[in-house]
Short mmCIF file of C-alpha atoms in Angstrom, two decimals:
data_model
loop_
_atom_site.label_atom_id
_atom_site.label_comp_id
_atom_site.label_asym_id
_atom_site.label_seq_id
_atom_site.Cartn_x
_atom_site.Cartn_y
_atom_site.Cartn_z
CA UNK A 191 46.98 -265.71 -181.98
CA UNK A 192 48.46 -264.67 -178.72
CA UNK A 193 48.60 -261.89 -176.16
CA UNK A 194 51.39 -259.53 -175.28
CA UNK A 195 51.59 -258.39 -171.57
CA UNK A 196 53.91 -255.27 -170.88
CA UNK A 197 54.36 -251.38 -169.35
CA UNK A 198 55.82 -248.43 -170.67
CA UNK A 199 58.60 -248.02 -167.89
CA UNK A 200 61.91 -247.46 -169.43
CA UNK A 201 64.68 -247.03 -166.41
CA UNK A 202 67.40 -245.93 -168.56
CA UNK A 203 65.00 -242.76 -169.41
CA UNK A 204 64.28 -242.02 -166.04
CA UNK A 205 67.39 -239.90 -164.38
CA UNK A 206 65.69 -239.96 -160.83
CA UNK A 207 65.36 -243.93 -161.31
CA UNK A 208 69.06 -243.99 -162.56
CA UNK A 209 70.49 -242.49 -159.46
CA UNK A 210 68.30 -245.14 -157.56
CA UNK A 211 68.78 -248.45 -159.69
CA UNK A 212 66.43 -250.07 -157.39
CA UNK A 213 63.97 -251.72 -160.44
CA UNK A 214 62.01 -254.63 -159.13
CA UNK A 215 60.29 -256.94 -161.62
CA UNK A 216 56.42 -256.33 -162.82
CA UNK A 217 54.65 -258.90 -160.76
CA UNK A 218 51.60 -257.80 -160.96
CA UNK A 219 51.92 -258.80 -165.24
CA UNK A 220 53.49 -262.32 -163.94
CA UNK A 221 50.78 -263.03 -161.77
CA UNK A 222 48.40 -262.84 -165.03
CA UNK A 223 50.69 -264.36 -167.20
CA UNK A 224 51.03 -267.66 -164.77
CA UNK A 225 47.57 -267.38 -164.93
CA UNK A 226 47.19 -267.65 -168.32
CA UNK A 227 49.67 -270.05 -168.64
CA UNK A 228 47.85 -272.30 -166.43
CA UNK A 229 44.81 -272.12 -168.95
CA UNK A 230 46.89 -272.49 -172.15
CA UNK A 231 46.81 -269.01 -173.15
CA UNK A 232 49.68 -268.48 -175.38
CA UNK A 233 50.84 -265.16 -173.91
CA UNK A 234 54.47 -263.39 -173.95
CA UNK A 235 55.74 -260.91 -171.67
CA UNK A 236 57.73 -257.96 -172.94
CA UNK A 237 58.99 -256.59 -169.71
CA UNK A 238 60.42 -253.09 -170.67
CA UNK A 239 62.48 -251.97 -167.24
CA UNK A 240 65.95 -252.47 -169.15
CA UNK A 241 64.66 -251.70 -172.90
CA UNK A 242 63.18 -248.83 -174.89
CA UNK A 243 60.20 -248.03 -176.31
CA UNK A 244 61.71 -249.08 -179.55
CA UNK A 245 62.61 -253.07 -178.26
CA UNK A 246 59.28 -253.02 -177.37
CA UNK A 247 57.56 -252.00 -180.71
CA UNK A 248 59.99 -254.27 -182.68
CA UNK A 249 58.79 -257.31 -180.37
CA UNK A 250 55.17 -256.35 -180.50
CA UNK A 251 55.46 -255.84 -184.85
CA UNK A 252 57.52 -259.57 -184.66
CA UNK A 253 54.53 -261.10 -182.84
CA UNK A 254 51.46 -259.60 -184.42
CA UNK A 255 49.88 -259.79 -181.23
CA UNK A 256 45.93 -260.37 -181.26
CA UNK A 257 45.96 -257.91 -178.14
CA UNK A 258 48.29 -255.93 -176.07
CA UNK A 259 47.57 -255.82 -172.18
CA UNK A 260 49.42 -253.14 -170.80
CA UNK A 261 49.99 -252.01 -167.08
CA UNK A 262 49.47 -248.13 -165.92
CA UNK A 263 50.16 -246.20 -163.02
CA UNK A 264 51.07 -242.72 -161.84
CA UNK A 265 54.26 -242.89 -162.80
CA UNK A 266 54.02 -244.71 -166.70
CA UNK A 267 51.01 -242.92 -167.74
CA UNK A 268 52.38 -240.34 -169.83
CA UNK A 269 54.28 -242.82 -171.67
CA UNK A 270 51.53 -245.85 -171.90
CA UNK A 271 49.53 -243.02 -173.46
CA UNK A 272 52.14 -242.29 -176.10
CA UNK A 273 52.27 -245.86 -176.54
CA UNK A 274 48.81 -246.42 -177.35
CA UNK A 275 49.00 -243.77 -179.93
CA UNK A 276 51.85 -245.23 -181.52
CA UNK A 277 50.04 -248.79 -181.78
CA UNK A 278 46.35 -247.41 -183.15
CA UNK A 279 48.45 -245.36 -185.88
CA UNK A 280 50.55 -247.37 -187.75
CA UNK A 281 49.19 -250.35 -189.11
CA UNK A 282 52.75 -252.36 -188.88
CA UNK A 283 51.67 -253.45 -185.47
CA UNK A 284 48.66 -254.89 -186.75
CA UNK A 285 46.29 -252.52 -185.00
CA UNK A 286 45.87 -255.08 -181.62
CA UNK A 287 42.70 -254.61 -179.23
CA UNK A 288 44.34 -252.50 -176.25
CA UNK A 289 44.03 -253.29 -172.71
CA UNK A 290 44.88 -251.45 -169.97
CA UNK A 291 44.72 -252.12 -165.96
CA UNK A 292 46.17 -251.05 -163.35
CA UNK A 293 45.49 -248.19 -159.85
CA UNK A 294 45.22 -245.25 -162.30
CA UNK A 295 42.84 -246.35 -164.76
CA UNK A 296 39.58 -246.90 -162.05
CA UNK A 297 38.75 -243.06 -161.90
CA UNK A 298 39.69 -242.08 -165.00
CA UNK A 299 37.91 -244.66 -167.90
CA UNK A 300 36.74 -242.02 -170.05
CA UNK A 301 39.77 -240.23 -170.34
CA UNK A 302 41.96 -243.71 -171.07
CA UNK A 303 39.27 -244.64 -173.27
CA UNK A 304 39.39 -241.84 -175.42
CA UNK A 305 43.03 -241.92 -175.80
CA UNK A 306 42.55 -244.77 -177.82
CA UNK A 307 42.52 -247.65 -175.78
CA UNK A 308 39.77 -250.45 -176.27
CA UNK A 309 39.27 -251.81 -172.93
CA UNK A 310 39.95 -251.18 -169.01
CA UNK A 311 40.28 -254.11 -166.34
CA UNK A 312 38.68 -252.32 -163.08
CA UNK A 313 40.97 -254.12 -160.38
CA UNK A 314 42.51 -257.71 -160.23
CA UNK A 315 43.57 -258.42 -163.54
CA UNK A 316 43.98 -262.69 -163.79
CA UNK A 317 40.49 -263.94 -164.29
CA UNK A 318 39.03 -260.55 -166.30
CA UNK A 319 42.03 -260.56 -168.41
CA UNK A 320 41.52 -264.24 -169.28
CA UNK A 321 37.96 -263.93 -169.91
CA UNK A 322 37.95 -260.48 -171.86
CA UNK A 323 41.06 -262.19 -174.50
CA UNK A 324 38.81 -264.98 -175.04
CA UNK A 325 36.28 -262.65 -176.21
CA UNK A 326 38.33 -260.89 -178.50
CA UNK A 327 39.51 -263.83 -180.50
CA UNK A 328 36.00 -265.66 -180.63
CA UNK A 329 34.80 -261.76 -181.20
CA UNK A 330 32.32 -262.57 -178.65
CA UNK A 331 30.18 -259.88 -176.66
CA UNK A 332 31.90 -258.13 -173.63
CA UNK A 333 29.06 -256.99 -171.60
CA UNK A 334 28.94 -260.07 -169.35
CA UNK A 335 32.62 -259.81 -168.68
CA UNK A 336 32.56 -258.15 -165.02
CA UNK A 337 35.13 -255.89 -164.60
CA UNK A 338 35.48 -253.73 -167.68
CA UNK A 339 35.25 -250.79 -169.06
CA UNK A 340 34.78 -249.79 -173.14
CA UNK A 341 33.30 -247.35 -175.12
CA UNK A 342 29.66 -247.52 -176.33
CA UNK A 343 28.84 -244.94 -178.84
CA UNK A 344 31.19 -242.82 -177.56
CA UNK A 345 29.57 -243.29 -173.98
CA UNK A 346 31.88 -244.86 -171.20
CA UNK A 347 29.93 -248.27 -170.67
CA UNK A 348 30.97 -250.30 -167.42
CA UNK A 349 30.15 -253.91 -166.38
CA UNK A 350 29.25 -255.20 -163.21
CA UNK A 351 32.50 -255.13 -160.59
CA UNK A 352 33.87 -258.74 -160.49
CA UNK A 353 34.68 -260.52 -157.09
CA UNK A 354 37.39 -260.45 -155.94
CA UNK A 355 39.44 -263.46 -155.44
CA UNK A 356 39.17 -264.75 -152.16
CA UNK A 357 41.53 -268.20 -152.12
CA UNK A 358 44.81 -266.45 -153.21
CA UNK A 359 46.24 -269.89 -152.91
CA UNK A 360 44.68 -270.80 -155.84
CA UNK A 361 47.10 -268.40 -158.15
CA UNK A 362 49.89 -269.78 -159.64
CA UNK A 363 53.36 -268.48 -158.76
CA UNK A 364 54.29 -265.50 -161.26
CA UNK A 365 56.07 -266.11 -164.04
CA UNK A 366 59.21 -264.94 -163.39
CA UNK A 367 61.00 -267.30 -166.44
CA UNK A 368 59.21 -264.66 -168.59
CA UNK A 369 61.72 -261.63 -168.00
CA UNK A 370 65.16 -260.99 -167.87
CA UNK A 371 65.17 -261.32 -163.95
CA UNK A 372 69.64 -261.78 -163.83
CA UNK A 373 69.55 -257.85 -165.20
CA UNK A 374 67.38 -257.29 -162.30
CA UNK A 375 70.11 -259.05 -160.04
CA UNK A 376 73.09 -257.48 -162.05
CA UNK A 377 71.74 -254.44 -161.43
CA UNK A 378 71.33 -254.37 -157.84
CA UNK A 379 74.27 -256.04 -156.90
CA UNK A 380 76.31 -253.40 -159.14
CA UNK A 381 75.18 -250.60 -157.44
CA UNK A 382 74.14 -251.77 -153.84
CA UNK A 383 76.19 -254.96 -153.19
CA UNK A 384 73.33 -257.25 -153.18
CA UNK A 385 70.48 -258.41 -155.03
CA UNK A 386 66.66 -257.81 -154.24
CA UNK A 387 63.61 -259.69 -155.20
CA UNK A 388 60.10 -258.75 -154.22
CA UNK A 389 57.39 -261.52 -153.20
CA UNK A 390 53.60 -260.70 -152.89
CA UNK A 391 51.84 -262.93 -149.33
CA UNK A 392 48.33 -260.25 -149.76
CA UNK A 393 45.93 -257.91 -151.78
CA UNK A 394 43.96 -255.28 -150.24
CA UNK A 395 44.59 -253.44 -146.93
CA UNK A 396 41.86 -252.69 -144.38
CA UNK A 397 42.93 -249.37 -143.28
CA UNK A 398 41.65 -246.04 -144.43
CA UNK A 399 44.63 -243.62 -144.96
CA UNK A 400 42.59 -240.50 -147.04
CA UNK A 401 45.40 -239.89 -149.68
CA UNK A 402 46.23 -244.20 -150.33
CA UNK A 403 44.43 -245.31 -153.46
CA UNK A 404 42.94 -248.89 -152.83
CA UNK A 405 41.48 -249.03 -156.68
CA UNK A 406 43.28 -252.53 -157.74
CA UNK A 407 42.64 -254.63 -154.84
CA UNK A 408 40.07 -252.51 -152.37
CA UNK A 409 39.81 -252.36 -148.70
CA UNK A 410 39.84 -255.87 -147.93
CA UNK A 411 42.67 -258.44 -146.80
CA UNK A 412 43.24 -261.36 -148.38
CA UNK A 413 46.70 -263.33 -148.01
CA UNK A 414 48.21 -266.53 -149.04
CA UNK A 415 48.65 -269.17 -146.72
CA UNK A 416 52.26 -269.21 -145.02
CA UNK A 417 53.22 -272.29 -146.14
CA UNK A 418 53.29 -271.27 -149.75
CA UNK A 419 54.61 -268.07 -148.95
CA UNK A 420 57.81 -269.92 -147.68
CA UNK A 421 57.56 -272.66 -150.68
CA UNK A 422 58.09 -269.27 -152.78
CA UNK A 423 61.17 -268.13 -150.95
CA UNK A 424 62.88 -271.71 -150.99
CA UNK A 425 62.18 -271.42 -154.77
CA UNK A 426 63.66 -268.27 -154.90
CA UNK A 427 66.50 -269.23 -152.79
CA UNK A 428 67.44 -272.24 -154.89
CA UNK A 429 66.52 -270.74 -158.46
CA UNK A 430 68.02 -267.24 -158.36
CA UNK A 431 70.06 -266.94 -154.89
CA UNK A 432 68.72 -263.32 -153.97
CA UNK A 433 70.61 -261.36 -151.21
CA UNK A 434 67.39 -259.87 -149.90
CA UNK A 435 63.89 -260.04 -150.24
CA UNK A 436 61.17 -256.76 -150.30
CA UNK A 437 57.80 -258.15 -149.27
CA UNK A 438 55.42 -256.14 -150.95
CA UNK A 439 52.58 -255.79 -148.85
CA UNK A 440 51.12 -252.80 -147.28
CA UNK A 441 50.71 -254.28 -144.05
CA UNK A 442 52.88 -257.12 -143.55
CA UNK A 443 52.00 -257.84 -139.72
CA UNK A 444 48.56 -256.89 -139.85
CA UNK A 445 47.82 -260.90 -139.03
CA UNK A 446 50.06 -261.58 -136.03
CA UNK A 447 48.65 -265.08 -136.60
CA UNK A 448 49.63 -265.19 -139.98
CA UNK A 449 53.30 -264.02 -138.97
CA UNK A 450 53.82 -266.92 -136.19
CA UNK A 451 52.72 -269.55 -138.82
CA UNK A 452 55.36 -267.17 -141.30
CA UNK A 453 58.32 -267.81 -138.89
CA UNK A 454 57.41 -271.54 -138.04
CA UNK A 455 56.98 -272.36 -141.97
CA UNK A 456 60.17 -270.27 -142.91
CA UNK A 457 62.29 -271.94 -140.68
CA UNK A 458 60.64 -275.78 -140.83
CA UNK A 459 61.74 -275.21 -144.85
CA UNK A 460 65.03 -273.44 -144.40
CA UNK A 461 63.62 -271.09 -146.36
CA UNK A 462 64.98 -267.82 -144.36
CA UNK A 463 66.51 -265.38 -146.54
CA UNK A 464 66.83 -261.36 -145.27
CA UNK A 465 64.10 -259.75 -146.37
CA UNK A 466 62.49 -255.64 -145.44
CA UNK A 467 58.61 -255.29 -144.87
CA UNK A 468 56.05 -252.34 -144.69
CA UNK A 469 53.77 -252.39 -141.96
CA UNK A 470 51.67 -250.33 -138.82
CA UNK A 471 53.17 -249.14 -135.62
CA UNK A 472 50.38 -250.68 -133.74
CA UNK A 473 50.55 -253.92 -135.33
CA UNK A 474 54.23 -254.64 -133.83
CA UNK A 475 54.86 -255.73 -130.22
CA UNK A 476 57.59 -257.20 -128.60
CA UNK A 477 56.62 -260.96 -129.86
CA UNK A 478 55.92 -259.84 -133.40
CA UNK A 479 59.51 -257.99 -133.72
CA UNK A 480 61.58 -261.10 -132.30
CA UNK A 481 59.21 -263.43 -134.41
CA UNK A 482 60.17 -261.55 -137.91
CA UNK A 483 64.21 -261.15 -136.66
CA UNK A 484 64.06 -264.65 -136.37
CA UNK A 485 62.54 -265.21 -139.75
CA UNK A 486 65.30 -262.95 -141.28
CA UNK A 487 63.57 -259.46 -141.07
CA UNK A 488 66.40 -256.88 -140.94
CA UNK A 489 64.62 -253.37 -141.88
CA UNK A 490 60.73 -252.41 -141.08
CA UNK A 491 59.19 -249.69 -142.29
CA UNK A 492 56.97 -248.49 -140.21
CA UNK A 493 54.27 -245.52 -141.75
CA UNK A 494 53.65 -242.65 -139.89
CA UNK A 495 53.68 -239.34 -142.08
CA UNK A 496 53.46 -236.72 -139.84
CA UNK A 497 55.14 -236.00 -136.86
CA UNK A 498 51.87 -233.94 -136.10
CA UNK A 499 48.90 -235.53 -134.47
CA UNK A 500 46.88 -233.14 -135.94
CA UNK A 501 47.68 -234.09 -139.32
CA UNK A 502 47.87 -237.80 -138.71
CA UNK A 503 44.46 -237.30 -137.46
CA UNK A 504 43.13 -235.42 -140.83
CA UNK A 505 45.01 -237.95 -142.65
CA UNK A 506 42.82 -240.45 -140.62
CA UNK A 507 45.40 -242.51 -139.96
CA UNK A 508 43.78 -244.19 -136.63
CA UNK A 509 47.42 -244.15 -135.05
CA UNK A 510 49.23 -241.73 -132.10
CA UNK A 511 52.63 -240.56 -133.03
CA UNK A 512 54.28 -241.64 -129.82
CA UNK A 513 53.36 -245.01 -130.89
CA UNK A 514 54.87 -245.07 -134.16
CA UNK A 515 58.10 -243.27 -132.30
CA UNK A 516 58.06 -245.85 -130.11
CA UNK A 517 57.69 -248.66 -132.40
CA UNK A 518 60.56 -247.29 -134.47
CA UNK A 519 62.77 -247.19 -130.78
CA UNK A 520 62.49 -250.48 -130.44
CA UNK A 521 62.98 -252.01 -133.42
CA UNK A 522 66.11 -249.90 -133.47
CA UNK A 523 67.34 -251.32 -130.24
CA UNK A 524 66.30 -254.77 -131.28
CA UNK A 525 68.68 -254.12 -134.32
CA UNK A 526 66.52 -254.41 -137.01
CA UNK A 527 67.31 -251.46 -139.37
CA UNK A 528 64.26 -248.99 -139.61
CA UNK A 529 62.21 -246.60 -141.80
CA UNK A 530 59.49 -244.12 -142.03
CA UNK A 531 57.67 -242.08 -144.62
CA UNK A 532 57.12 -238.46 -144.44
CA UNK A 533 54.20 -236.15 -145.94
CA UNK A 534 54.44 -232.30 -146.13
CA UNK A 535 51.82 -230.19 -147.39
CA UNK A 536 48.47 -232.04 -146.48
CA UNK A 537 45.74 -229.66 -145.77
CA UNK A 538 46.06 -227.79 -142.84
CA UNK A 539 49.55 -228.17 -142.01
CA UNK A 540 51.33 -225.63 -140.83
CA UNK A 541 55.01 -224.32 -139.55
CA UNK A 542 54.34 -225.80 -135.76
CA UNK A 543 53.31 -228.92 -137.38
CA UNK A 544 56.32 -229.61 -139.86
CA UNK A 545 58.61 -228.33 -136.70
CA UNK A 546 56.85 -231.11 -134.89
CA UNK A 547 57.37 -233.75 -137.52
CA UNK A 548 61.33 -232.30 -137.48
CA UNK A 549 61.34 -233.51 -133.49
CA UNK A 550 59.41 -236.57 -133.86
CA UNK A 551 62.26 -237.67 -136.56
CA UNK A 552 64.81 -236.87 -134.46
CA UNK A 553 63.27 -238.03 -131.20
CA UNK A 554 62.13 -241.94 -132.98
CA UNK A 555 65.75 -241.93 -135.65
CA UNK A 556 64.50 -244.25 -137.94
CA UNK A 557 67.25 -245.66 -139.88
CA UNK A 558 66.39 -244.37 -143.35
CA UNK A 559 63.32 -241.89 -144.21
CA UNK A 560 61.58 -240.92 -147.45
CA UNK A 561 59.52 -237.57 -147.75
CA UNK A 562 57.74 -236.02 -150.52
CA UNK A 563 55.10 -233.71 -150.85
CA UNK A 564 51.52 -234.54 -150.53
CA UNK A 565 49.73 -234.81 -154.09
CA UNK A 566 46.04 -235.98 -154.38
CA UNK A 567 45.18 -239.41 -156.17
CA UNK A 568 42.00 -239.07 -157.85
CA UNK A 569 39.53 -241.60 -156.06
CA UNK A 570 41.00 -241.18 -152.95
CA UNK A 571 39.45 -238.59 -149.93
CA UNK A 572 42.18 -236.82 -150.08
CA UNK A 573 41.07 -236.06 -153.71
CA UNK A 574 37.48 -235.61 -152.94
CA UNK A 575 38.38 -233.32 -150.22
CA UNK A 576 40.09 -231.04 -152.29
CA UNK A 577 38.70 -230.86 -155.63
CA UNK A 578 37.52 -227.60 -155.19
CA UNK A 579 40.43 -226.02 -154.04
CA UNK A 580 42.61 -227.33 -157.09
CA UNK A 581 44.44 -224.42 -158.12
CA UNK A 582 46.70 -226.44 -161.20
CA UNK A 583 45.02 -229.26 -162.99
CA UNK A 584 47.35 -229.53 -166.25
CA UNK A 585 46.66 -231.55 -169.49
CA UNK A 586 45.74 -235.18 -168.08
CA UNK A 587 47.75 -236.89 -171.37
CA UNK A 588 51.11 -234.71 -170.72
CA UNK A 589 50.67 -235.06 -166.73
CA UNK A 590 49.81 -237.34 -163.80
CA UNK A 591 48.49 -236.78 -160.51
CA UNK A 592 51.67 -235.56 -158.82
CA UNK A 593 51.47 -232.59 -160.96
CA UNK A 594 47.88 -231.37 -159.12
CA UNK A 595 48.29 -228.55 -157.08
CA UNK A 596 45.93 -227.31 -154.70
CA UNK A 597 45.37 -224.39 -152.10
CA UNK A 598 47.55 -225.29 -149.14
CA UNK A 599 48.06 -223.73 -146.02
CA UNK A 600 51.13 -221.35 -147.54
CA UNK A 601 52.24 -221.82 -151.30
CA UNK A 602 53.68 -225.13 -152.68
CA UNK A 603 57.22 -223.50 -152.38
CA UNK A 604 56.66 -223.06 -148.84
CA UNK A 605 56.79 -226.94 -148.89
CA UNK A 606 59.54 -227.21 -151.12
CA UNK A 607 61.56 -225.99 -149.22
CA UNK A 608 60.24 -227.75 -145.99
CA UNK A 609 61.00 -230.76 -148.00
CA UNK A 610 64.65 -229.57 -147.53
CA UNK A 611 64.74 -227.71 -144.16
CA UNK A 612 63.89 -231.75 -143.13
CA UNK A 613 66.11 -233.42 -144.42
CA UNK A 614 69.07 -231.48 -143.69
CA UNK A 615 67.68 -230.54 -139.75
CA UNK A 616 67.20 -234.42 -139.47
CA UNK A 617 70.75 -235.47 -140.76
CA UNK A 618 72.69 -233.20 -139.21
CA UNK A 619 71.32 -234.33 -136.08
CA UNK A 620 72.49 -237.91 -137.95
CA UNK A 621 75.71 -236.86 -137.70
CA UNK A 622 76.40 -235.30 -134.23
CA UNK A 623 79.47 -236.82 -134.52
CA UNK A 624 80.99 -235.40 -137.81
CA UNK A 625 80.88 -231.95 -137.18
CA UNK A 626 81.93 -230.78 -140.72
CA UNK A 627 79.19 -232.47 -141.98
CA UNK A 628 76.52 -231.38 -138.97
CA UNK A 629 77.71 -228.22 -139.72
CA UNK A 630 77.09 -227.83 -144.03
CA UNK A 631 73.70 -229.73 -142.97
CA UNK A 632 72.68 -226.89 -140.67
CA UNK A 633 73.56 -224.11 -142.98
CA UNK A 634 71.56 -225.82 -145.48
CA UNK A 635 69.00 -226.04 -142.89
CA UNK A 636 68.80 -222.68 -142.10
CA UNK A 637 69.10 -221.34 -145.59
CA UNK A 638 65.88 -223.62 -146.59
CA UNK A 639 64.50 -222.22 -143.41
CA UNK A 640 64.60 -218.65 -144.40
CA UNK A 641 63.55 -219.56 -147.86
CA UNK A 642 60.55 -220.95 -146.49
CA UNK A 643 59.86 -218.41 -144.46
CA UNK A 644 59.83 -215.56 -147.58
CA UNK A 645 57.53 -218.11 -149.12
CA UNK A 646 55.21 -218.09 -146.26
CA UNK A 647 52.38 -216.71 -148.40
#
């Protein structure tokens, strides 16, 4: 008997992922798997980045699994669905009980559950997933299992919530031996010039941000102590000689403690290796941004989403702008690479606002920024702020979130489009010095500019 841990995200089907080739390993399944591991749980993971869905049906009808764990999110759901289908129809798999965890599955149980699956893990995955298997193969009850969802005469029935785990130094390290972590390598260093890795130090974030989904882990901080955090990168360092590594953390600096105890542990073990963080403009000072260059910190992102305080404000982001622009100025000047994330399209934003965010970009020049347009997570505020203006809810098995559309300030093209003006206003400013290039940039601009203004409805 054994259990099969895996997701349903294939990059070679993905042509947005393809022009990335930035695919970072599934640590959330090797945290679980270590964890089972360290209870003698014969497990296997079938880590799908660099297969198809047909690998991973010919290793699931090899090992006859007892059950099938599988890991969801926005961005895999249509094809864990088709998945699950797949296994409860053809009796060649040996019809396995189906798990599923993961953010996406918290607020929507009963429509997983009547896809076909056989049980939800409601946030961290180690100790229900361990307890909920060993119920399946002594064919034990499940209602004293906190932390999961199944289907009671056709009813949605959910447990108690389990606690969360509060010693994180108590998890094993994941199990990276399980996957094929030199394609990972290969595949960076192919099409970037260096290899990535990603390390995990905390779960949960404190901070309220309306549209961030906190279903997994919640609104709480928990970390690992420093020590081990730097044990893991000296590990990492000797096993698999990473270029870089991308701490995964939504807040990496919200401890300064934690980050002078970081540096201090990093270098006593020589365990320094250049690595990029995520983390708050107000939890960075002058200390804090010498202290991380030190450790090996070359790029910060630092959140912001707006250049508007007005929409930072309905985002309740609990941060001024000029402090993020300011934060981003001197980590610049301190020579640590930068980068910021931009929403367009949250409720109530308007042309003065995006114009704003335009300025702010140019005015703080992060490094590198990301934008995209805002999309409502189910669970989140944002969600439950909107649900009654939702103006395009398609099929949930054919669609995810991203595909909601709601009543915005001017039409979703509007945005589109603002997307673009962006973009090409803030990089031709990039590029003052090129002026071929500053000058396709601003055509494109002002193109997107009058498209957005005939879309102004």
């Amino acid at each position: 008997m054994s259990l099969i841990l895996t997701h349903a995200y294939y990059l070679y089907e993905d042509p947005i992922e393809l022009r990335i080739m930035k695919p970072y390993a599934p640590l959330g399944l090797l945290y679980i798997s270590s964890y089972l591991n360290a209870k003698n749980i014969e497990n296997h993971v079938f880590d799908s980045t660099f297969y198809s869905q047909e690998d991973q049906l010919a290793c699931i009808e090899s090992k006859q699994p007892k059950a099938i764990a599988i890991y969801t999110n926005l961005m895999t759901k249509i094809n864990v669905i088709k998945l699950v289908k797949l296994l409860k129809t053809n009796s060649k798999y040996g019809f396995p009980k189906i798990i599923l965890g993961g953010p996406d599955i918290t607020y929507n149980c009963e429509n997983y559950l009547n896809s076909g699956v056989d049980f939800l893990i409601i946030g961290e995955g180690e100790q229900t997933t361990l307890e909920l298997y060993n119920a399946i193969v002594k064919h034990d009850i499940y209602e004293n299992i906190p932390g999961i969802a199944f289907l009671e005469h056709g009813k949605v029935k959910k447990t108690g919530a389990r606690t969360k785990i509060k010693d994180l130094s108590e998890l094993p390290l994941p199990n990276r031996a399980a996957i094929p972590i030199d394609k990972y390598l290969e595949t960076w260093k192919a099409n970037h010039g260096k290899s990535s890795m990603t390390i995990s130090t905390q779960r949960g974030c404190p901070y309220t941000c309306k549209w961030c989904s906190t279903a997994v882990y919640g609104q709480s901080y928990r970390r690992r102590p420093a020590n081990m955090v730097a044990q893991e990168m000296q590990m990492l360092k000797t096993t698999y000689k990473p270029d870089s590594i991308w701490f995964v953390d939504d807040v990496f600096t919200v401890s300064h403690k934690w980050i002078q105890s970081f540096h201090e542990e990093v270098t006593k073990q020589k365990a320094i290796i250049p690595f990029e963080c995520i983390t708050r403009a107000e939890r960075l000072n002058d200390d804090i941004l010498k202290l991380l260059k030190e450790a090996g910190c070359f790029r910060i992102w630092i959140g912001a989403e707006s250049g508007s305080q007005k929409i930072i404000d309905a985002m309740d982001r609990r941060v001024d702008v000029d402090v993020v622009k300011e934060a981003i100025q001197k980590t610049n000047a301190l020579g640590i690479e930068t980068g910021t994330f931009i929403m367009v399209g949250y409720p109530g934003e308007d042309e003065t606002d995006i114009n704003q965010t335009i300025s702010y970009l140019k005015a703080a020049n992060p490094t590198h920024f990301t934008i995209t347009v805002a999309y409502p997570i189910k669970g989140t505020s944002l969600y439950n702020e909107i649900e009654d203006k939702i103006t395009v809810r398609p099929h949930w098995e054919t669609s995810t979130d991203r595909d909601i559309d709601f009543k915005r300030t001017y039409s979703r093209k509007f945005y589109d489009y603002a997307v673009r003006r962006i973009v090409n206003e803030v990089n031709a400013y990039k590029n003052e010095q090129n002026r071929l290039i500053k000058y396709k940039l601003k055509l494109k601009s002002i193109l997107s500019l009058a498209l957005m203004k005939y879309y102004k409805i």
